[in-house]
Coordinates of C-alpha atoms (C1' of nucleotides) in Angstrom, one line a residue:
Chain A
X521 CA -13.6 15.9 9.5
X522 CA -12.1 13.3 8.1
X523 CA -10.1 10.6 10.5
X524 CA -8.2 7.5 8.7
X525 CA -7.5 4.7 10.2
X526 CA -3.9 4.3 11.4
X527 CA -3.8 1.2 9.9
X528 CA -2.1 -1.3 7.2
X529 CA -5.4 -3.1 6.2
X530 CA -4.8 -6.1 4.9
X531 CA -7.0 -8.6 6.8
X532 CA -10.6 -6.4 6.5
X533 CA -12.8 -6.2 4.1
X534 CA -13.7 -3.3 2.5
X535 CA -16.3 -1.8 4.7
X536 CA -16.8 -5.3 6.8
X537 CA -16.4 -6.5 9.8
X538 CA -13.0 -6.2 11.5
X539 CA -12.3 -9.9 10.5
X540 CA -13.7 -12.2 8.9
X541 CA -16.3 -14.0 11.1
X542 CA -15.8 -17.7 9.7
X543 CA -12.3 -18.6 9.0
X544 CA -9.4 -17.7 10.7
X545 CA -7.2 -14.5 10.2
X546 CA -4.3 -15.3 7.4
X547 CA -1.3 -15.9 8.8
X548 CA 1.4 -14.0 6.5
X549 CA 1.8 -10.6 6.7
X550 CA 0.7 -8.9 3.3
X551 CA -1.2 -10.5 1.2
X552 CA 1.9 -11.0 -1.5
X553 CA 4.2 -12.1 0.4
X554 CA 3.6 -16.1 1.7
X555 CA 7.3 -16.2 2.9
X556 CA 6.5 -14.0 6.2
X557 CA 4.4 -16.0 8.7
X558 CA 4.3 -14.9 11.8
X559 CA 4.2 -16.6 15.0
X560 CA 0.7 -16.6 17.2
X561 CA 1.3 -14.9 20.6
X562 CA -0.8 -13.6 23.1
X563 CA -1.3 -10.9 26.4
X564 CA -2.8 -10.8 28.7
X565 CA -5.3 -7.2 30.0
X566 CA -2.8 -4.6 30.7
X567 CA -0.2 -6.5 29.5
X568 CA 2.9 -4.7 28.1
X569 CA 4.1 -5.9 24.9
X570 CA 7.2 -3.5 24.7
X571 CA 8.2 -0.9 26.7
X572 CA 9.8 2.6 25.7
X573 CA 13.5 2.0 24.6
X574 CA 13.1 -1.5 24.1
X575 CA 14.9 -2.9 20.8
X576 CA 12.1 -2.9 18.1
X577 CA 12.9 -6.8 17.4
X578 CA 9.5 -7.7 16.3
X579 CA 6.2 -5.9 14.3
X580 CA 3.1 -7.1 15.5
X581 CA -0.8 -7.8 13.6
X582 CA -3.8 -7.9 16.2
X583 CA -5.4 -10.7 15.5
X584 CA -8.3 -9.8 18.5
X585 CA -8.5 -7.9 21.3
X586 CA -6.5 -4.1 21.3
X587 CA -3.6 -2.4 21.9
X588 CA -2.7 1.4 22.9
X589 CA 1.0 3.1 22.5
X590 CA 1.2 5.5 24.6
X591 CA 4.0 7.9 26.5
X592 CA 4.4 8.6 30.1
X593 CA 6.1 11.6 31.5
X594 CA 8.0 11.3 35.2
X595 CA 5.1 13.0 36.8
X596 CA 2.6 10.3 35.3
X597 CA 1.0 12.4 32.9
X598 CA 0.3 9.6 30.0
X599 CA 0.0 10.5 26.5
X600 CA -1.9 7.7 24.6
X601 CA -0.9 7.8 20.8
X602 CA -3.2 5.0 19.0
X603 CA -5.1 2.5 19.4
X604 CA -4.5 -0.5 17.5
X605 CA -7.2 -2.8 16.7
X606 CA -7.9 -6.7 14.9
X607 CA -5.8 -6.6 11.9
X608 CA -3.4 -3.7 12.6
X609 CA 0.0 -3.9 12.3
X610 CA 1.9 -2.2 14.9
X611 CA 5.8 -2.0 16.5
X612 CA 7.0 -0.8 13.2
X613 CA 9.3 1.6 13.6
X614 CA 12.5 3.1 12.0
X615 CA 15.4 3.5 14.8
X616 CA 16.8 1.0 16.9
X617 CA 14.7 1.4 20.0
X618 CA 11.0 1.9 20.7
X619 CA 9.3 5.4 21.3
X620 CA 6.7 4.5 22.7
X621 CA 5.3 2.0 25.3
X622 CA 3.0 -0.5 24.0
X623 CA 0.3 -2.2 26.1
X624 CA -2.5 -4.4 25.7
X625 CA -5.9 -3.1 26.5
X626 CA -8.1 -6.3 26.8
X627 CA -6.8 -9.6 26.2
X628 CA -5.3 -9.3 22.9
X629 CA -3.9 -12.0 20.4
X630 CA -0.9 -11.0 18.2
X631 CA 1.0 -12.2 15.3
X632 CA 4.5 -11.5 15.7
X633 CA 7.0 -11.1 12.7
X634 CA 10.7 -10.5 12.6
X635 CA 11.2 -6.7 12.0
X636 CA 14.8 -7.7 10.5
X637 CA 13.2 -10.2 7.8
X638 CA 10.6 -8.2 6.8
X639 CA 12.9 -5.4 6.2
X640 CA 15.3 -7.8 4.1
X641 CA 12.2 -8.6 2.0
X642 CA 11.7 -5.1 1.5
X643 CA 15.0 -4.2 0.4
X644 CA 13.7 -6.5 -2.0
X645 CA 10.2 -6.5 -3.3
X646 CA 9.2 -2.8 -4.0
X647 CA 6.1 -4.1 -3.2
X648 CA 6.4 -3.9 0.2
X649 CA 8.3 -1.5 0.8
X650 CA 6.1 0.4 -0.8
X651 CA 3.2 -0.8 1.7
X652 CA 5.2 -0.2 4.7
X653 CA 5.8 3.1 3.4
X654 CA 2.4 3.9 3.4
X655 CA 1.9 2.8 6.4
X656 CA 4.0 5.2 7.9
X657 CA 2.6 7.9 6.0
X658 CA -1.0 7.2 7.0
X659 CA 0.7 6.8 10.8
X660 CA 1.5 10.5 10.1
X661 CA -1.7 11.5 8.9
X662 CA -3.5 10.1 11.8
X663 CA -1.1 12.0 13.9
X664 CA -1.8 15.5 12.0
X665 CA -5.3 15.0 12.5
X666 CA -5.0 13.8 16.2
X667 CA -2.6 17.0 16.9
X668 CA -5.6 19.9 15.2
X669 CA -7.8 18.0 17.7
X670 CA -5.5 18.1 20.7
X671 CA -4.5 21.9 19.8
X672 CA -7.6 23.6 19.2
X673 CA -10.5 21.3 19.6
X674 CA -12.9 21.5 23.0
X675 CA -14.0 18.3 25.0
X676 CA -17.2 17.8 23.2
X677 CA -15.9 17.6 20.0
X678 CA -13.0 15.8 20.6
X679 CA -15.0 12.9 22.0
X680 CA -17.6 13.3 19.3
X681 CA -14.2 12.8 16.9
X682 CA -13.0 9.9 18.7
X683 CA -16.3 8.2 18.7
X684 CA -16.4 9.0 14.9
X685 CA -13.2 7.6 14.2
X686 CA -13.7 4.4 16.1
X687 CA -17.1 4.0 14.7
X688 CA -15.1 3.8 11.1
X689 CA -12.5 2.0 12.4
X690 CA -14.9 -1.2 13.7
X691 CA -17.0 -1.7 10.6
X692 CA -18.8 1.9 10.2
X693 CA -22.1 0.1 11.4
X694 CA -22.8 3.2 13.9
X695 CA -23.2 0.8 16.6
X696 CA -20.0 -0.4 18.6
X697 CA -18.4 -1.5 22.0
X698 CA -15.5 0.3 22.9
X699 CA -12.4 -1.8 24.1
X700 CA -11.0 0.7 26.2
X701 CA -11.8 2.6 29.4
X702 CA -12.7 6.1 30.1
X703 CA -9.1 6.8 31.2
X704 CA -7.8 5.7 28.1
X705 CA -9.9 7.8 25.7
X706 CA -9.0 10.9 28.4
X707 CA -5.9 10.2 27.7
X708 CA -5.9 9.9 24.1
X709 CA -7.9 13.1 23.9
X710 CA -5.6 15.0 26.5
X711 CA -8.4 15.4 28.6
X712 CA -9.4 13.8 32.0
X713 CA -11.6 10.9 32.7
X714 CA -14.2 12.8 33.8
X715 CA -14.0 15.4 31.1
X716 CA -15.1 12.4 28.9
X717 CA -17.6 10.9 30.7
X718 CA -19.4 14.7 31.2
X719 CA -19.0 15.0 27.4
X720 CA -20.3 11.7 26.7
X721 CA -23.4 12.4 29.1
X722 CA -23.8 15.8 26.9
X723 CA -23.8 13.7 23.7
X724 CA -26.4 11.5 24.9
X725 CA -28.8 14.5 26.5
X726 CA -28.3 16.2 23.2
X727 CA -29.3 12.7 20.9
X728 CA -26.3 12.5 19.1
X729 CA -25.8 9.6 20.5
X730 CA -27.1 6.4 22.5
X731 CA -25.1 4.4 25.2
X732 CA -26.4 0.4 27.0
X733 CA -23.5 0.3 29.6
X734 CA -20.9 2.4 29.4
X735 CA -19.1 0.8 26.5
X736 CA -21.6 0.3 24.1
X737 CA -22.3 3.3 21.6
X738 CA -25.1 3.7 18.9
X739 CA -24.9 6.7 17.2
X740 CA -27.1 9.5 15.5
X741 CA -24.2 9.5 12.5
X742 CA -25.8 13.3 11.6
X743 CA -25.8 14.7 14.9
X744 CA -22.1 13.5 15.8
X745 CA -21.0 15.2 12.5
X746 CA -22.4 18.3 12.9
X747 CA -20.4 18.5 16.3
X748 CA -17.0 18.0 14.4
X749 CA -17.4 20.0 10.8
X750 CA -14.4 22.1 9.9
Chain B
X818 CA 12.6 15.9 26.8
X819 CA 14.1 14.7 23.1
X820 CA 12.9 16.7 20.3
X821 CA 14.2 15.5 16.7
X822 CA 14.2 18.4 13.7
X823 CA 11.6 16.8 11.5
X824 CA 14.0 17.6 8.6
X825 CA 15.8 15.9 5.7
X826 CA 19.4 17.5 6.8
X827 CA 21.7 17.3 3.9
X828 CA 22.6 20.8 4.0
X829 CA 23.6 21.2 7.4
X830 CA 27.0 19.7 9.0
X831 CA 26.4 17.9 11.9
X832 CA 26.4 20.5 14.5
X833 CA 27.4 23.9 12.0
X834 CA 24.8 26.4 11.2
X835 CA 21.3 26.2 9.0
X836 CA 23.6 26.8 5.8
X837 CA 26.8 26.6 4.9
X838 CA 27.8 30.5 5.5
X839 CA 30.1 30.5 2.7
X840 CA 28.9 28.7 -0.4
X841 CA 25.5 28.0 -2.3
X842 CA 23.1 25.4 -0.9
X843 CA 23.9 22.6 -3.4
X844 CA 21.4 21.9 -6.0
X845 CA 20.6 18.1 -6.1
X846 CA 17.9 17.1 -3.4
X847 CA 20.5 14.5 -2.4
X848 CA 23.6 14.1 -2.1
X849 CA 24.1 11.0 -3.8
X850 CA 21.6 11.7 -6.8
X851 CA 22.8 14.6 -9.0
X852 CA 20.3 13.5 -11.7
X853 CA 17.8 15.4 -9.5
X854 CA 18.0 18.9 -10.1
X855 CA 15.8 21.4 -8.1
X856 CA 14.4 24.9 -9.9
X857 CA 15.0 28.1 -7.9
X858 CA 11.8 29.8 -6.8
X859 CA 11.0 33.0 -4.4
X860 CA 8.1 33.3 -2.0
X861 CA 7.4 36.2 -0.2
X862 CA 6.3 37.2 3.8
X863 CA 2.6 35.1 4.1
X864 CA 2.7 33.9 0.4
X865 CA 0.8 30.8 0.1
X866 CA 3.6 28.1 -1.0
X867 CA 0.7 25.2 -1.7
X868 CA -3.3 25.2 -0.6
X869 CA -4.9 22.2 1.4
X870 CA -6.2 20.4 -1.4
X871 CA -4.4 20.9 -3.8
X872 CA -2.3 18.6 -6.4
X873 CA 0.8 17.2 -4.3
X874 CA 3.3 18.5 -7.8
X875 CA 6.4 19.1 -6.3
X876 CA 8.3 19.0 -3.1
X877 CA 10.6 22.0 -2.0
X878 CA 13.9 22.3 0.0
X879 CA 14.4 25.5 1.8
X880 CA 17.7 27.8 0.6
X881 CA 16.7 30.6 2.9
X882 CA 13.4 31.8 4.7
X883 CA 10.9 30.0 6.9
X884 CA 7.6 28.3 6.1
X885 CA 4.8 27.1 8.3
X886 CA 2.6 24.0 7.5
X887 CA -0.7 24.0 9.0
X888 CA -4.5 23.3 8.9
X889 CA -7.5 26.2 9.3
X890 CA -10.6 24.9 10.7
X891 CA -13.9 26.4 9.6
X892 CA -14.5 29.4 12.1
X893 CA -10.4 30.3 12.2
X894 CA -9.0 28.0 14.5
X895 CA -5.5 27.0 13.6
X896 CA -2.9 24.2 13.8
X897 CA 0.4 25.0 12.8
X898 CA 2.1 21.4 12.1
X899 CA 5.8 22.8 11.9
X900 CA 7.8 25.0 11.1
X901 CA 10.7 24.5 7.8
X902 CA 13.9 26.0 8.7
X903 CA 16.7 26.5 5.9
X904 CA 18.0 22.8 5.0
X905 CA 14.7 21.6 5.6
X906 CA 12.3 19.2 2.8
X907 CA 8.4 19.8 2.9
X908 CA 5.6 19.5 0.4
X909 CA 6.0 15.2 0.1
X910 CA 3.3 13.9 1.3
X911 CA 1.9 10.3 0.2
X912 CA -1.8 10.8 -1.7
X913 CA -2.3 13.2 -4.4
X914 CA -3.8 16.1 -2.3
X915 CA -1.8 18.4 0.2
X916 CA -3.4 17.9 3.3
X917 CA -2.2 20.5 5.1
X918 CA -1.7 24.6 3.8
X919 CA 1.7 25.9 3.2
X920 CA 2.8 29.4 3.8
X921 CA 6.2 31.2 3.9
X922 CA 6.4 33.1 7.2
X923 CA 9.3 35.1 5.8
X924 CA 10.7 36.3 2.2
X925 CA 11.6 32.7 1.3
X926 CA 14.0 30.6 -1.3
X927 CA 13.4 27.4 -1.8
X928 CA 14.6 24.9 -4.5
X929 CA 11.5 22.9 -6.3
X930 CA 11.5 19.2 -7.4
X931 CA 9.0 17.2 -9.3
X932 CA 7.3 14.6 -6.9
X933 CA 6.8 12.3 -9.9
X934 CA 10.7 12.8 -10.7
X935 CA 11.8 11.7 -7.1
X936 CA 9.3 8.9 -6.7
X937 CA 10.5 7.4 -9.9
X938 CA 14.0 7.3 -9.0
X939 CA 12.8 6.0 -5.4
X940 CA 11.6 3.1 -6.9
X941 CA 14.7 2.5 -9.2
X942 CA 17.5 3.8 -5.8
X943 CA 16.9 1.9 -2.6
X944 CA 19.5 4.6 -1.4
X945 CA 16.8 7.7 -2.4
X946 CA 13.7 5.6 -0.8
X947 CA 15.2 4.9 2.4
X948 CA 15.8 8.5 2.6
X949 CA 12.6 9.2 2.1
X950 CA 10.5 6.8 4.5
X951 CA 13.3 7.7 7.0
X952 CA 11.9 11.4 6.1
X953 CA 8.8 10.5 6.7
X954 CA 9.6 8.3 9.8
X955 CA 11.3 11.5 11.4
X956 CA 8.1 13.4 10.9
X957 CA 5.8 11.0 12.4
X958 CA 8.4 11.1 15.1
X959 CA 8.2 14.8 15.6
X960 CA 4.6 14.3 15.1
X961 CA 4.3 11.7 18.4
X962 CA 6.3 14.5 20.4
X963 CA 4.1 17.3 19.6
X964 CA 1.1 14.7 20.6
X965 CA 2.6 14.5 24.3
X966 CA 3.5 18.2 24.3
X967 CA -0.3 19.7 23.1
X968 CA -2.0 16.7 25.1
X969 CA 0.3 16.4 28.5
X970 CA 2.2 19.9 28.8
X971 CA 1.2 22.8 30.5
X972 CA 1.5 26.4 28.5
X973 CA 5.3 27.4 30.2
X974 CA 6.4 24.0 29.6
X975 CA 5.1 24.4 25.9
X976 CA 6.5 27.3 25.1
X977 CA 10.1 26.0 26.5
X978 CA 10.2 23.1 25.1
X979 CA 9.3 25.2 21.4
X980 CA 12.4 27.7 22.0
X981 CA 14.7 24.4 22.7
X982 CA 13.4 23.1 19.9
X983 CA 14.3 25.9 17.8
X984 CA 17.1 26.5 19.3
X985 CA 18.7 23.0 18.3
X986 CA 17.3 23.5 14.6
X987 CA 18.7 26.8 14.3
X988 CA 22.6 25.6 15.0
X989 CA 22.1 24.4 18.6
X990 CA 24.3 27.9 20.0
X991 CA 22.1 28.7 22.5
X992 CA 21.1 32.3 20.9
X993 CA 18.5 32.4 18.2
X994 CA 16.6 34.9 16.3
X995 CA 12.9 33.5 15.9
X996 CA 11.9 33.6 12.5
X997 CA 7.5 33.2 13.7
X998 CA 5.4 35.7 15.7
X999 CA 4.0 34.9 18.8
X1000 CA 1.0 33.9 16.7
X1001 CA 2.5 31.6 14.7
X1002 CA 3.9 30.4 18.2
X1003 CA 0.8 29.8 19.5
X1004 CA -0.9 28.2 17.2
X1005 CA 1.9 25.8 16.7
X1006 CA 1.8 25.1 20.7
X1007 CA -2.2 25.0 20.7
X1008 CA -2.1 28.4 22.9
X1009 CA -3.3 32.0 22.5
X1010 CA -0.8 34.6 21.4
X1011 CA -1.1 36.7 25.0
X1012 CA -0.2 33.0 26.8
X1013 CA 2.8 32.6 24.6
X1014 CA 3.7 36.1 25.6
X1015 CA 2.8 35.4 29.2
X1016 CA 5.3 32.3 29.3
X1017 CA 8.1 34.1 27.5
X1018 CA 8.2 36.8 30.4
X1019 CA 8.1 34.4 33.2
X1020 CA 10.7 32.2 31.5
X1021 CA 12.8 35.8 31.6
X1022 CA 11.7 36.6 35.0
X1023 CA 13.0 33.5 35.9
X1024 CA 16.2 33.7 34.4
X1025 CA 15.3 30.6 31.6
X1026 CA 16.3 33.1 28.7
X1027 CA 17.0 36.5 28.0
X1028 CA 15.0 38.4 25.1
X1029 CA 16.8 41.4 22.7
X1030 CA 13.3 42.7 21.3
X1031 CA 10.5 40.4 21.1
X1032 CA 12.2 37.5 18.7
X1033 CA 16.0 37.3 19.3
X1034 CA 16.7 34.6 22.3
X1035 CA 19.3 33.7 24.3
X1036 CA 18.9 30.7 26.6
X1037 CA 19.7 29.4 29.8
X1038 CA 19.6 25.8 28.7
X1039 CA 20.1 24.5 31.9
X1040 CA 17.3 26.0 33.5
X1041 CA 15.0 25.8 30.7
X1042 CA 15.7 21.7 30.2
X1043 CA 14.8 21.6 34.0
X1044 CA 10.9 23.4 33.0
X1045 CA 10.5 20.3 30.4
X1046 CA 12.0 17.9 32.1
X1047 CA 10.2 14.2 31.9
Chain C
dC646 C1' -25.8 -10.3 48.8
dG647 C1' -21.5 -7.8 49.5
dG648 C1' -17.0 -6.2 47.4
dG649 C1' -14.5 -4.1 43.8
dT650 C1' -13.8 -1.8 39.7
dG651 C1' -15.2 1.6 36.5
dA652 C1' -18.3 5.3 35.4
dT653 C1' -21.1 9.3 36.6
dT654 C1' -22.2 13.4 38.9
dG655 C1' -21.4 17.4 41.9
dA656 C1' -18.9 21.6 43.9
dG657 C1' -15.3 24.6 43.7
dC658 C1' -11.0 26.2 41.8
dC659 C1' -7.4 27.5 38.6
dC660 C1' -5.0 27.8 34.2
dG661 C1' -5.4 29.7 30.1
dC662 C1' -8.7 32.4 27.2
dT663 C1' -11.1 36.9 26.1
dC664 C1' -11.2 41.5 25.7
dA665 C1' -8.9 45.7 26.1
dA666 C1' -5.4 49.1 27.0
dC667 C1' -0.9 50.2 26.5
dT668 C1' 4.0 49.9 24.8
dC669 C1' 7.7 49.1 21.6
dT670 C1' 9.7 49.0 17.2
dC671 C1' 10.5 50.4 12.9
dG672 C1' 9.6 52.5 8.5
dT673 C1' 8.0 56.7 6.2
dG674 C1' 7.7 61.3 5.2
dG675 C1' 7.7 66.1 6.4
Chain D
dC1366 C1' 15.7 65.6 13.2
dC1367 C1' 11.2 64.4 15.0
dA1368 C1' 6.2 63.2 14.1
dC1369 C1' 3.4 59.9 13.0
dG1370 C1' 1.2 55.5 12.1
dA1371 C1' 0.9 50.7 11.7
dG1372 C1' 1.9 46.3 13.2
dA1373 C1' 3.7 43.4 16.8
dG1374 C1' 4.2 42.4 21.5
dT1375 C1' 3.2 43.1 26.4
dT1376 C1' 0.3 43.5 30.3
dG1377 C1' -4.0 43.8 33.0
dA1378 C1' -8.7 42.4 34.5
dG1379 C1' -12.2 39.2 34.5
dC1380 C1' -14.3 35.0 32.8
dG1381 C1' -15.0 30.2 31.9
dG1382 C1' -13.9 25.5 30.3
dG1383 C1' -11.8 21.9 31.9
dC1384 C1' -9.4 20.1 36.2
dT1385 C1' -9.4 18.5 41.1
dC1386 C1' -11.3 16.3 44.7
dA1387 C1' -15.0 13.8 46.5
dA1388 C1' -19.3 11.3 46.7
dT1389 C1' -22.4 8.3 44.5
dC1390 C1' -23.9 5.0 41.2
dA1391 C1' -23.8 0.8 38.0
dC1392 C1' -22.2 -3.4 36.9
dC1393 C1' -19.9 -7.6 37.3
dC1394 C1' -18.4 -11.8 39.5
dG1395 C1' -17.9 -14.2 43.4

DNA sequence: CGGGTGATTGAGCCCGCTCAACTCTCGTGG
DNA sequence: CCACGAGAGTTGAGCGGGCTCAATCACCCG
């Protein structure tokens, strides 16, 4: 199976760590384009940063810490749509308002850049429009795969996925700590919390996997794939 | 519930029917770029249009017919992504592989462009790229609704919120004739064909729509928004 | 040491799946 | 005109994966 990130990477190095563990993250949005600098803003744990049908005023770049978008339906039935971690750019989206809800996980520090300026630029420098472009394209092939999982996948292996996909996503090393809780990842696999947590206990039972606290994952890389081949 | 066609409409009048019942589809992919001229090309019922895989050539635009993106996992599972309606643009995808399988679903006319073709001009007319990323935007946003729908909804509410759907691509009249069996259905909803069928007799039993054989649908859209509700 | 949050585990149930029989429609040919 | 067959759709019976509800456990942080 193979899961891209959702993600304009501009920040991480090719198969490094998320950022760069010395020096601080570059303040300008791509890498060509000095005359966007964003402005260093932070949230709090469970913090909203915008809510559905809010004016998409700004696009946001994790900086650390994580983000999910999600939707909610009247009955409170929550659908989360991503998770965005350090150096993803989120908020972008065409349309005057916001689809989707966007919350901070853990505490989270952002850089925050005028939607309407970089769109100006990018009227501009084919460049970049060019990257943002792509970046809703890969948005859209993170959804097609996330939408084969939700429609015909079972628990275990959409858990096996997820861990798969944010095992790439944090550096590949096969050993993380996920940012977000057991609710969260039910409800980014459209399951419930303790459909997760009886899937992650059958991971572990059948080796594919290793867990020290909850959060903390080492994986048998092998083992997981052979859960998720297509 | 809000569900946007995940179409390019430049066919369509706002609010007519799929085609203009009159005259020829026009020819150019857009309205305001007659250098690009499509070929004419027929597909028959469950020809393949384009494989997963496969070289991303050329991009199509529906004149008549109905085609169904989707990926096949490897013991038969299936995901239909969406389904193209008359009007409708498919086949551009960023990358130089298809990702997903394209098959008509009935005898099918569609008009073919050269990818290459288009993306040069994008990069000369800010007019044509706009139009696409905005193409693209509206099927990442289709995309995020299908995400809530095979996550969050239960089977009835799938399968209403499917023959709204349609029924606002199709000319919004309230009467439709379904152009997909209940297979195609139900892979598109993550369901089993017998479910679909289950959800379209209750929907009938409770007076949501009213069926003339299995595919031709008249709705109650009152009652049916109420099942969908969020 | 409590207290609180998050995670795990257990027991039972129900929605949607599986398997199977039946019906309906429609095209073909006698 | 009906007979027939094939494919699509419907309906029924029973099962099971994932959900619900609830109890317990683990881990922080005072």
């Amino acid at each position: 199976m193979r899961l891209d990130t959702n993600t304009l990477n501009t920040a991480r190095p090719a198969g490094g760590a998320a950022l760069p563990p010395s020096g601080l993250p570059e303040i300008a949005l791509f890498a060509g384009c000095p005359e966007l600098i964003g402005s260093p803003f932070s949230y709090a744990r469970e913090e909203e940063v915008y809510g559905e049908g809010e004016e998409t005023e700004y696009v946001y770049k994790i900086v650390s810490g994580a983000v999910r978008t999600c939707r909610i339906l009247a009955d409170g039935r929550r659908q989360i749509h991503g998770f965005h971690l350090p150096g993803d750019l989120f908020g972008f989206e065409p349309g005057q308002t916001h689809r989707l809800t966007a919350e901070a996980i853990a505490d989270t520090r952002v850089l925050m850049f005028k939607r309407r300026q970089l769109e100006r630029i990018a009227t501009r420098n084919v460049e970049v429009a060019c990257q943002l472009w792509t970046m809703t394209a890969r948005n859209l092939q993170h959804a097609e795969e996330h939408m084969l999982l939700l429609g015909r996948r079972t628990a275990l292996e959409r858990v096996a996925a997820f861990i798969i996909e944010m095992d790439a996503r944090l550096g590949g090393t096969g050993s993380i700590e996920l940012p977000m809780s057991r609710r969260d990842i039910a409800d980014y696999l459209g399951l419930t919390l303790e459909t997760v947590s009886r899937s992650v206990s059958q991971l572990q039972q059948d080796r594919a996997l290793a867990l020290s606290g909850a959060r903390r994952v080492v994986l048998n890389r092998p083992a997981m794939s052979r859960i998720v081949e297509d």
